[in-house]
Short mmCIF file of C-alpha atoms in Angstrom, two decimals:
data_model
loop_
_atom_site.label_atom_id
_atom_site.label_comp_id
_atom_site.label_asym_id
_atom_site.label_seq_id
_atom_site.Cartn_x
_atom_site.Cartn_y
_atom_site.Cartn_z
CA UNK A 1 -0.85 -29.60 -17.01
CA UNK A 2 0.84 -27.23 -19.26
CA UNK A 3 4.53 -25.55 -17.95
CA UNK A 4 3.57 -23.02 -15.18
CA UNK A 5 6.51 -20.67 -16.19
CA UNK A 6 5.02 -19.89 -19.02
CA UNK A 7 1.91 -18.55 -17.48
CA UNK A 8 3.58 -17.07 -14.48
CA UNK A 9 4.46 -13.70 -15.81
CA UNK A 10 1.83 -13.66 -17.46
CA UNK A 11 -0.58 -12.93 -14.64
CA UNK A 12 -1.07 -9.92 -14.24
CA UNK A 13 -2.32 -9.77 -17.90
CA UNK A 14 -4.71 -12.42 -17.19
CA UNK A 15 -5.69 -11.09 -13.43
CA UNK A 16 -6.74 -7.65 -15.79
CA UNK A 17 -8.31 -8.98 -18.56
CA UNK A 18 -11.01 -11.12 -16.42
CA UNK A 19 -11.90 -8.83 -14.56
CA UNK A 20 -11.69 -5.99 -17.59
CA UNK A 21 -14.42 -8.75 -18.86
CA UNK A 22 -16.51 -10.11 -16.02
CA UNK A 23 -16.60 -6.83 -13.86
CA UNK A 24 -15.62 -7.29 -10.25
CA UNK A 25 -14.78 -10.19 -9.22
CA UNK A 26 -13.11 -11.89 -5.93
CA UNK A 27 -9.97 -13.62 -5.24
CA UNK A 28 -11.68 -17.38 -4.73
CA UNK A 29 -13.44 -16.47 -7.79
CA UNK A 30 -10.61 -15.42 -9.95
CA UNK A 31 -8.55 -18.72 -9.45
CA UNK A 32 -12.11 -21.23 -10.00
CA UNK A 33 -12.57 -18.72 -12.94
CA UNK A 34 -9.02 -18.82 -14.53
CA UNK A 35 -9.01 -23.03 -13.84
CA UNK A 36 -12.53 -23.37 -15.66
CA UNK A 37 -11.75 -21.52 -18.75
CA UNK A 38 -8.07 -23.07 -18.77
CA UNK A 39 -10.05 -26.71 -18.18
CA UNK A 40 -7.78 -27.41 -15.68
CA UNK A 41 -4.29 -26.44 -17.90
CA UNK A 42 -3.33 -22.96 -15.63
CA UNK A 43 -3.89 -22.82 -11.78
CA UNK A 44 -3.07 -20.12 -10.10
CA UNK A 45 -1.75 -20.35 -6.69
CA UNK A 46 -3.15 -18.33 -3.99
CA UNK A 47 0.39 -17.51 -3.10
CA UNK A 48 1.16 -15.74 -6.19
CA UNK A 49 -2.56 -14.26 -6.67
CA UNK A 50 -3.03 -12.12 -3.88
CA UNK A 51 0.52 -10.95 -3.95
CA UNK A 52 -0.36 -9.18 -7.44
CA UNK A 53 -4.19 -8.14 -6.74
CA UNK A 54 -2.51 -6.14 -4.10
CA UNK A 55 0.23 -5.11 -6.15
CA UNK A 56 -2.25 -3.99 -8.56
CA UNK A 57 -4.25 -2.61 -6.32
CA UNK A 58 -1.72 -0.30 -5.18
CA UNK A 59 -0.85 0.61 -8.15
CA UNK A 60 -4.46 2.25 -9.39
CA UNK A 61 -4.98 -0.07 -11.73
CA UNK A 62 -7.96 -2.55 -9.77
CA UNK A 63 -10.08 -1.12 -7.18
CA UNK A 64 -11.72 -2.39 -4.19
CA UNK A 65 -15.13 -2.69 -2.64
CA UNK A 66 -15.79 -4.88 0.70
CA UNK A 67 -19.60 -6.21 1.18
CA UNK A 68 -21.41 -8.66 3.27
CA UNK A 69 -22.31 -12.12 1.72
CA UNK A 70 -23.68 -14.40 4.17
CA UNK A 71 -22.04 -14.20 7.65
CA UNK A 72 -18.61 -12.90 6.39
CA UNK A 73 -17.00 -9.99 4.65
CA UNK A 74 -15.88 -10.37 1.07
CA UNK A 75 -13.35 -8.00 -0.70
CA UNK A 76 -13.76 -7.48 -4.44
CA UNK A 77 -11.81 -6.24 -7.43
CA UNK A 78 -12.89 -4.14 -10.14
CA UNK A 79 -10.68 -2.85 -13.26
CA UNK A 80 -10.45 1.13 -13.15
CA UNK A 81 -9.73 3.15 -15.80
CA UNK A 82 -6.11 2.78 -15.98
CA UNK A 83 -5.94 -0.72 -15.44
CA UNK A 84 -8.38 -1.14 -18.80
CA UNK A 85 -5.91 1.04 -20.53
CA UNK A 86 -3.02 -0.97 -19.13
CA UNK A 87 -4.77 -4.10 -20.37
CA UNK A 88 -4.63 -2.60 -23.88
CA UNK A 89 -0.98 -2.32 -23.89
CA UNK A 90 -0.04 -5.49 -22.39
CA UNK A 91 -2.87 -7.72 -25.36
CA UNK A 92 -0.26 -5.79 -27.72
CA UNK A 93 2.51 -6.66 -26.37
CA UNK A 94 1.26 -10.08 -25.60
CA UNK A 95 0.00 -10.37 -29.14
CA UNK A 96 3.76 -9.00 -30.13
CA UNK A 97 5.46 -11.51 -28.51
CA UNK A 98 3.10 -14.38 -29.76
CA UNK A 99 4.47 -13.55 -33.44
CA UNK A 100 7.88 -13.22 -32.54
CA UNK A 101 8.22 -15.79 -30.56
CA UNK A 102 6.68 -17.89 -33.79
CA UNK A 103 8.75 -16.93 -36.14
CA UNK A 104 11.65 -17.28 -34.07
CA UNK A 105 10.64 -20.60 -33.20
CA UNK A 106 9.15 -21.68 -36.85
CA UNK A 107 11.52 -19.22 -39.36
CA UNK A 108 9.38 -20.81 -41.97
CA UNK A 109 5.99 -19.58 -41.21
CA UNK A 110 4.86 -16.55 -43.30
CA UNK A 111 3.09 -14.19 -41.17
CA UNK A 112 2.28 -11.32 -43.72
CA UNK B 1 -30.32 -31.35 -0.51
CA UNK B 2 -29.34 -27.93 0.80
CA UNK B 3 -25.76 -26.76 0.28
CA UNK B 4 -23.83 -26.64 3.28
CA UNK B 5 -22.41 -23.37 4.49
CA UNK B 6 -20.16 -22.26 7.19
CA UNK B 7 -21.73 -21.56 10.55
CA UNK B 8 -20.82 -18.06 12.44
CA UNK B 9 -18.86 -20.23 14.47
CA UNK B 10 -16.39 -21.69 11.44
CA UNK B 11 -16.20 -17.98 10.94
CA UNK B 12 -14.69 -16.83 13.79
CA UNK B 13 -12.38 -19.86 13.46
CA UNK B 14 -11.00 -18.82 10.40
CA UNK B 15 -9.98 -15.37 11.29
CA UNK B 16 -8.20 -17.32 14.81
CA UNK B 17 -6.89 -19.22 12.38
CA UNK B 18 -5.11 -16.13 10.55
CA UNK B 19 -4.18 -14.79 13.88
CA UNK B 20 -2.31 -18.23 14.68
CA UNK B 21 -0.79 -17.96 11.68
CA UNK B 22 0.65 -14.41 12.00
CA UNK B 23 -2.15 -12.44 10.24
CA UNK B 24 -3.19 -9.77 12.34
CA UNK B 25 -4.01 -7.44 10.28
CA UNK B 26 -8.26 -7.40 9.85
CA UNK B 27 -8.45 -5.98 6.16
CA UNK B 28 -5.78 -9.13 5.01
CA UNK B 29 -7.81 -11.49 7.74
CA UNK B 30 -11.03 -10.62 5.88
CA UNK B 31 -9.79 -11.68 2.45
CA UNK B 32 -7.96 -15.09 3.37
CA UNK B 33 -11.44 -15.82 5.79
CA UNK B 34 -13.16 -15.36 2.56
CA UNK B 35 -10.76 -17.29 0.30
CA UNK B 36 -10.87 -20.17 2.82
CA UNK B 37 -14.76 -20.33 3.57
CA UNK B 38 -15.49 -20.30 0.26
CA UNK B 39 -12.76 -23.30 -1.29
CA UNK B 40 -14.28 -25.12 2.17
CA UNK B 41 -17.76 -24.33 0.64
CA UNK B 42 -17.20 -25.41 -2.67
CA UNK B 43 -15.93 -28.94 -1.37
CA UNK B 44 -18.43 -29.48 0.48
CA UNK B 45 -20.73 -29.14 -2.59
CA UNK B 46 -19.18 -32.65 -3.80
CA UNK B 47 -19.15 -34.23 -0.53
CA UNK B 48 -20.80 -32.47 3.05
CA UNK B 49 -19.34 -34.62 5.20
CA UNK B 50 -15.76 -33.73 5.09
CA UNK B 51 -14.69 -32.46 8.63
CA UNK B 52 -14.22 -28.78 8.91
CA UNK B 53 -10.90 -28.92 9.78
CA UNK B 54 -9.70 -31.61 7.40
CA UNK B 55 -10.41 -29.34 4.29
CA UNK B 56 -8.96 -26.05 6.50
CA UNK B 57 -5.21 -28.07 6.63
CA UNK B 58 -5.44 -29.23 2.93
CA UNK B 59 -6.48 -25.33 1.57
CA UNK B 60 -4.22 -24.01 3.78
CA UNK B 61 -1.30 -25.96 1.96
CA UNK B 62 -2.21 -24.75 -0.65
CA UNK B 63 -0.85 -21.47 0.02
CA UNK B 64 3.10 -22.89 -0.04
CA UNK B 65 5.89 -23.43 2.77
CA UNK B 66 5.54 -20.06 3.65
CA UNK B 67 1.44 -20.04 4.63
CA UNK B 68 0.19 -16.38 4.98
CA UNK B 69 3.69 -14.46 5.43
CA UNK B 70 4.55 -13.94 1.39
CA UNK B 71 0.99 -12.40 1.10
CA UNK B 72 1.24 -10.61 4.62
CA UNK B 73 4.88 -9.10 3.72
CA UNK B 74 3.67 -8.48 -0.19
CA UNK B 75 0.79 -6.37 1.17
CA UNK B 76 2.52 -4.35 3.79
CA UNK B 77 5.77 -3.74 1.03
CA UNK B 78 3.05 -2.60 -2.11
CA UNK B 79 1.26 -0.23 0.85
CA UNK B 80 4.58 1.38 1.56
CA UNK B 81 5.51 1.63 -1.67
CA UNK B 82 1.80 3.00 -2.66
CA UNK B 83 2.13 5.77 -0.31
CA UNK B 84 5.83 6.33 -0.69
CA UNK B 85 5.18 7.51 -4.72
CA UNK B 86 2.41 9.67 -3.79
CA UNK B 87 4.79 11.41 -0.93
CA UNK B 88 6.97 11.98 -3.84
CA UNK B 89 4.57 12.98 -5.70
CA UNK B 90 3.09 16.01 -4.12
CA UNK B 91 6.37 16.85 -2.11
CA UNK B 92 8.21 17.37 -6.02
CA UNK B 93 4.53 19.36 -7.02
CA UNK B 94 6.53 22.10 -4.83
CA UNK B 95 9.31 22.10 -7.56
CA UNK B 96 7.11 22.28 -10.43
CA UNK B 97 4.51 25.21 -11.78
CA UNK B 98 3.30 26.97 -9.76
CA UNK B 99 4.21 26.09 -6.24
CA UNK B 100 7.81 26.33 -7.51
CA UNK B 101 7.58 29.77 -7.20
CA UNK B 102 6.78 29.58 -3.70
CA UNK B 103 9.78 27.31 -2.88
CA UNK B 104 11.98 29.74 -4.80
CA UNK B 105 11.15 32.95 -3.01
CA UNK B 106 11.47 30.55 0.52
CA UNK B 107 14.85 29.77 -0.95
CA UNK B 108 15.93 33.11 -1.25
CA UNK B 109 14.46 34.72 1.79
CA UNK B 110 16.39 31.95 3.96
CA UNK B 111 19.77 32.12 1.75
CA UNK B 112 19.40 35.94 2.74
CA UNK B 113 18.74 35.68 6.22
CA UNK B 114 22.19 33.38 6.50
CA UNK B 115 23.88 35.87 4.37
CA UNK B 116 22.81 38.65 6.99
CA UNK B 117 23.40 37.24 10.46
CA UNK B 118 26.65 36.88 11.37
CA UNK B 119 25.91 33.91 13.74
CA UNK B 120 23.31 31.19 12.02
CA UNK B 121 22.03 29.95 15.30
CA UNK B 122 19.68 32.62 15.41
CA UNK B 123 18.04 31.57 12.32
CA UNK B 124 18.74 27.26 12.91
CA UNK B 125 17.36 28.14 16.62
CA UNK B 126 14.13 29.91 15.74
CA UNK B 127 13.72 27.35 13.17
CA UNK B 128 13.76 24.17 15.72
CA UNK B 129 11.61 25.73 17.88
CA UNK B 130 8.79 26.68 15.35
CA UNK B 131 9.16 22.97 14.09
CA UNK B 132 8.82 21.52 17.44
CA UNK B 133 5.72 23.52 18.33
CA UNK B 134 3.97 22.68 15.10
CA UNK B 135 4.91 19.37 15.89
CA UNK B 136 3.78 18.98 19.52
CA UNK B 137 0.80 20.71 18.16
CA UNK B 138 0.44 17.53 15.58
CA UNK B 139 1.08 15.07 17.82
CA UNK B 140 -1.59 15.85 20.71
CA UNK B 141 -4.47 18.50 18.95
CA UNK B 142 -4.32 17.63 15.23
CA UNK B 143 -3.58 14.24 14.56
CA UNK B 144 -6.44 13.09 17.20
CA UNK B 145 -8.72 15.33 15.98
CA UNK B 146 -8.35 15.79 12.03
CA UNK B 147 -6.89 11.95 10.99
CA UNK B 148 -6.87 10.01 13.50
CA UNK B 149 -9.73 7.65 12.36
CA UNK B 150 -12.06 6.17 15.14
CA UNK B 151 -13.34 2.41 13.98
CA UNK B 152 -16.20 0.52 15.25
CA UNK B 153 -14.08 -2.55 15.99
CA UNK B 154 -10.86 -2.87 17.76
CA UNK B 155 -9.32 -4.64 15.53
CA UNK B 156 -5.99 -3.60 14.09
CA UNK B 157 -6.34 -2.69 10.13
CA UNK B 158 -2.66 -2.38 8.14
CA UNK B 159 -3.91 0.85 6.68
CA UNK B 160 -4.54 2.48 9.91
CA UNK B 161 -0.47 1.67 10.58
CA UNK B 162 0.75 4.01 8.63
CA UNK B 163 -1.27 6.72 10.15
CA UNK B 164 0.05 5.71 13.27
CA UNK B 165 3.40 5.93 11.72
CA UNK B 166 2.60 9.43 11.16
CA UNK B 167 1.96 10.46 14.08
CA UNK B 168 5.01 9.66 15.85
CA UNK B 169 6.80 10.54 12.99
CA UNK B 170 6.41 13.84 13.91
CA UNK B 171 8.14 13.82 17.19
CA UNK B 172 10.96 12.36 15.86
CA UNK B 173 10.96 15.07 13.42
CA UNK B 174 11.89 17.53 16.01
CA UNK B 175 15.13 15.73 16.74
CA UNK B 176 16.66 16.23 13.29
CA UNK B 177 16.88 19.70 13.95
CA UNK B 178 19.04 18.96 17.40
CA UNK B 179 21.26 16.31 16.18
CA UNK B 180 22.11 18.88 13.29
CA UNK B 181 23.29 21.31 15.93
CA UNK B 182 24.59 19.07 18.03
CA UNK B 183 26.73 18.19 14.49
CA UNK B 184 27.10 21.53 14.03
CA UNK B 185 29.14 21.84 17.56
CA UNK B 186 32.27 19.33 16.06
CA UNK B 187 32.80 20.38 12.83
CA UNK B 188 33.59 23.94 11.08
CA UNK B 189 30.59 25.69 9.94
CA UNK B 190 32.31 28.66 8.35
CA UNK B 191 31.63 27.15 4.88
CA UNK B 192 28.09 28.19 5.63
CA UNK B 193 29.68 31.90 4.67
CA UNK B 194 30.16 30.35 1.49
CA UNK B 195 27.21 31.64 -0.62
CA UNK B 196 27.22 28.74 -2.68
CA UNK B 197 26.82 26.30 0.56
CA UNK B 198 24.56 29.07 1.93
CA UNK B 199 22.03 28.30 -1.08
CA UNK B 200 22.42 24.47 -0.91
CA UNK B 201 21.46 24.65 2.97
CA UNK B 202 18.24 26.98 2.24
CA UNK B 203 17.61 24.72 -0.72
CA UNK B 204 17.83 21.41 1.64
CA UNK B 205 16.06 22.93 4.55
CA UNK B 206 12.83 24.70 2.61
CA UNK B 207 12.82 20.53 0.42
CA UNK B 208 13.08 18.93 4.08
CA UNK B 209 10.14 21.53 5.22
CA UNK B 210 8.58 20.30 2.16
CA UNK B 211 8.92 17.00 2.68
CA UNK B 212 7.63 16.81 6.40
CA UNK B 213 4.32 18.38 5.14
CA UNK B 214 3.78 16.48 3.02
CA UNK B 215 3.97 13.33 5.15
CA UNK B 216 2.39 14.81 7.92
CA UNK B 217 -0.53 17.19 6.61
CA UNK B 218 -1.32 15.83 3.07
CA UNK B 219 -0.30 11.92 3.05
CA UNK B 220 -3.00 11.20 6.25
CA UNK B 221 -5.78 12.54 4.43
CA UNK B 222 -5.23 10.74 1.48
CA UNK B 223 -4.73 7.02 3.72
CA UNK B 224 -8.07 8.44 5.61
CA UNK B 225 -9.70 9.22 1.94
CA UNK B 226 -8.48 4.98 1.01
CA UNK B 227 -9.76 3.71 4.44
CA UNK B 228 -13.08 5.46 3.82
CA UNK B 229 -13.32 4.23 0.40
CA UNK B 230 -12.87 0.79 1.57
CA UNK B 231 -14.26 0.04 5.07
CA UNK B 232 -16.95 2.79 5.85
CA UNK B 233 -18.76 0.50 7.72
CA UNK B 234 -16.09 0.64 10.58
CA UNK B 235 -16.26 4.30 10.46
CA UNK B 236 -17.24 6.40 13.42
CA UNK B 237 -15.52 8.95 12.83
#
């Protein structure tokens, strides 16, 4: 398994752009989701997911619908508008840091 | 074979399973039931005969030393802070174009009113008691009838809280007044002939006006708006 603190803050980014991709989607869901196309490599923990789905949530940028499936109530999470705008900034940023962190790590590499 | 699910039963033993673990709360019980059912569910797709319980206490380590209470505490601090901004939000709309102007000529008319009395009790007086009858009026007529938000279960939700809050918020309100005067007894008030103090004591009283509205008249509506948007199934009225 790969170094967790390198995905940590990192998760709202991925939390945003799931769901900015597969439309609404619930917590259970998110963490079997983000395991499957990780194969196994990121897990999130449900102690650090549902902290930031709410904190998201709170902050306008996911919103919430709760439904009957089966013989329980299920809450899921869409991306609004400003959460798909947020996504945008943090892919640049993420994308950003990806080349600096490259050519601070590897001077040689030639990015151009 | 069919897949196994959990019974109504299971259910129900999930959410007393949140309660025992200091989740009251029935919006956060709804989303850990959910979480829990369905990792149970998915185990039982490899092997159905895993007890109930066995697969509860491994999930439920899952969630760390600290079980529910980061996610309880995280919920309740991101609500406060939620509705905090937007109480900031509209109270500083009354300092901006064009309800500025209102503030300012509120301003001016109480600076003047200090300015012309010789004694400021009989503006501080009037004051209080116009506050504490909007405020008894709040607490007993228009809270229970314009936010107070009957459910269809008696379960506790942590959004309904803060309108709680709100409503006895507003009779402590009417004590700020009195402990000002009672302040106002020990120490010398002359600098309140001071125009310059005169203006910062409209200017704090018309914000703190402000402010109270805010939380009282336009914050519920908006928490009765989210509760709507979220749970109008358990909405009578």
């Amino acid at each position: 398994m790969g170094n967790n603190q390198l995905y940590k803050g990192s998760l709202s980014t991925i939390i945003l752009k799931l769901l900015g991709e597969k439309g609404r989607m619930y917590g259970y869901q998110i963490t079997q989701e983000v395991k499957a196309i990780s194969e196994g490599e990121f897990l999130i923990t449900e102690g650090a997911l549902y902290p930031m789905l709410h904190k998201l949530e709170a902050k306008g940028l996911l919103t919430v619908e709760i439904e009957m499936t089966g013989n329980r109530m299920r809450k899921y999470y869409s991306i609004t508008k400003n959460g798909k705008k947020e996504v945008a900034n943090l892919m640049t940023e993420m994308e950003s840091y990806i080349r600096n962190m490259q050519v601070l790590l590897n001077p040689n590499i030639d990015l151009a | 074979m069919s897949e196994r699910k959990l019974t109504t039963e299971q259910i129900d033993e999930l959410f007393e399973f949140c309660r025992k673990h200091y989740v009251s709360r029935y919006d956060l019980q709804i989303e850990l039931v959910d979480h829990l059912a369905s990792s149970i569910e998915v185990q039982w797709k490899s092997n159905q005969d895993l007890p109930f319980s066995f697969i509860l206490d491994n999930e439920f380590k899952k969630f760390g030393v600290y079980g529910f209470s980061k996610i309880k505490n995280q919920k309740v601090k991101e609500l406060r802070r939620k509705y905090r901004k937007l109480l900031w939000k509209h109270t500083l709309e009354f300092y901006r174009w064009p309800k500025a102007l209102l503030t300012l000529a509120l301003t001016i008319i109480l600076y003047m009113l200090f300015q012309m009395v010789d004694n400021d009790f009989w503006i501080i007086i009037p004051y209080y008691l116009i506050v504490s009858g909007f405020m008894f009026h709040y607490y007993y007529a228009l809270f229970p009838k314009k936010y107070k938000i009957k459910t269809s279960t008696d379960q506790p939700f942590m959004l309904l809280d803060y309108l709680k809050g709100k409503q006895i918020h507003s009779l402590l309100i009417i004590q700020v007044p009195l402990h000002f005067v009672n302040v106002m007894k020990y120490i010398d008030y002359s600098f309140l002939n001071n125009q310059l103090f005169s203006i910062i004591i409209s200017f704090f009283i018309i914000g703190f006006t402000f402010f109270h509205y805010v939380s009282l008249y336009v914050l519920p509506l908006k928490v009765k708006e989210h509760f709507t948007q979220q749970f109008p199934q358990f909405i009578i009225s």
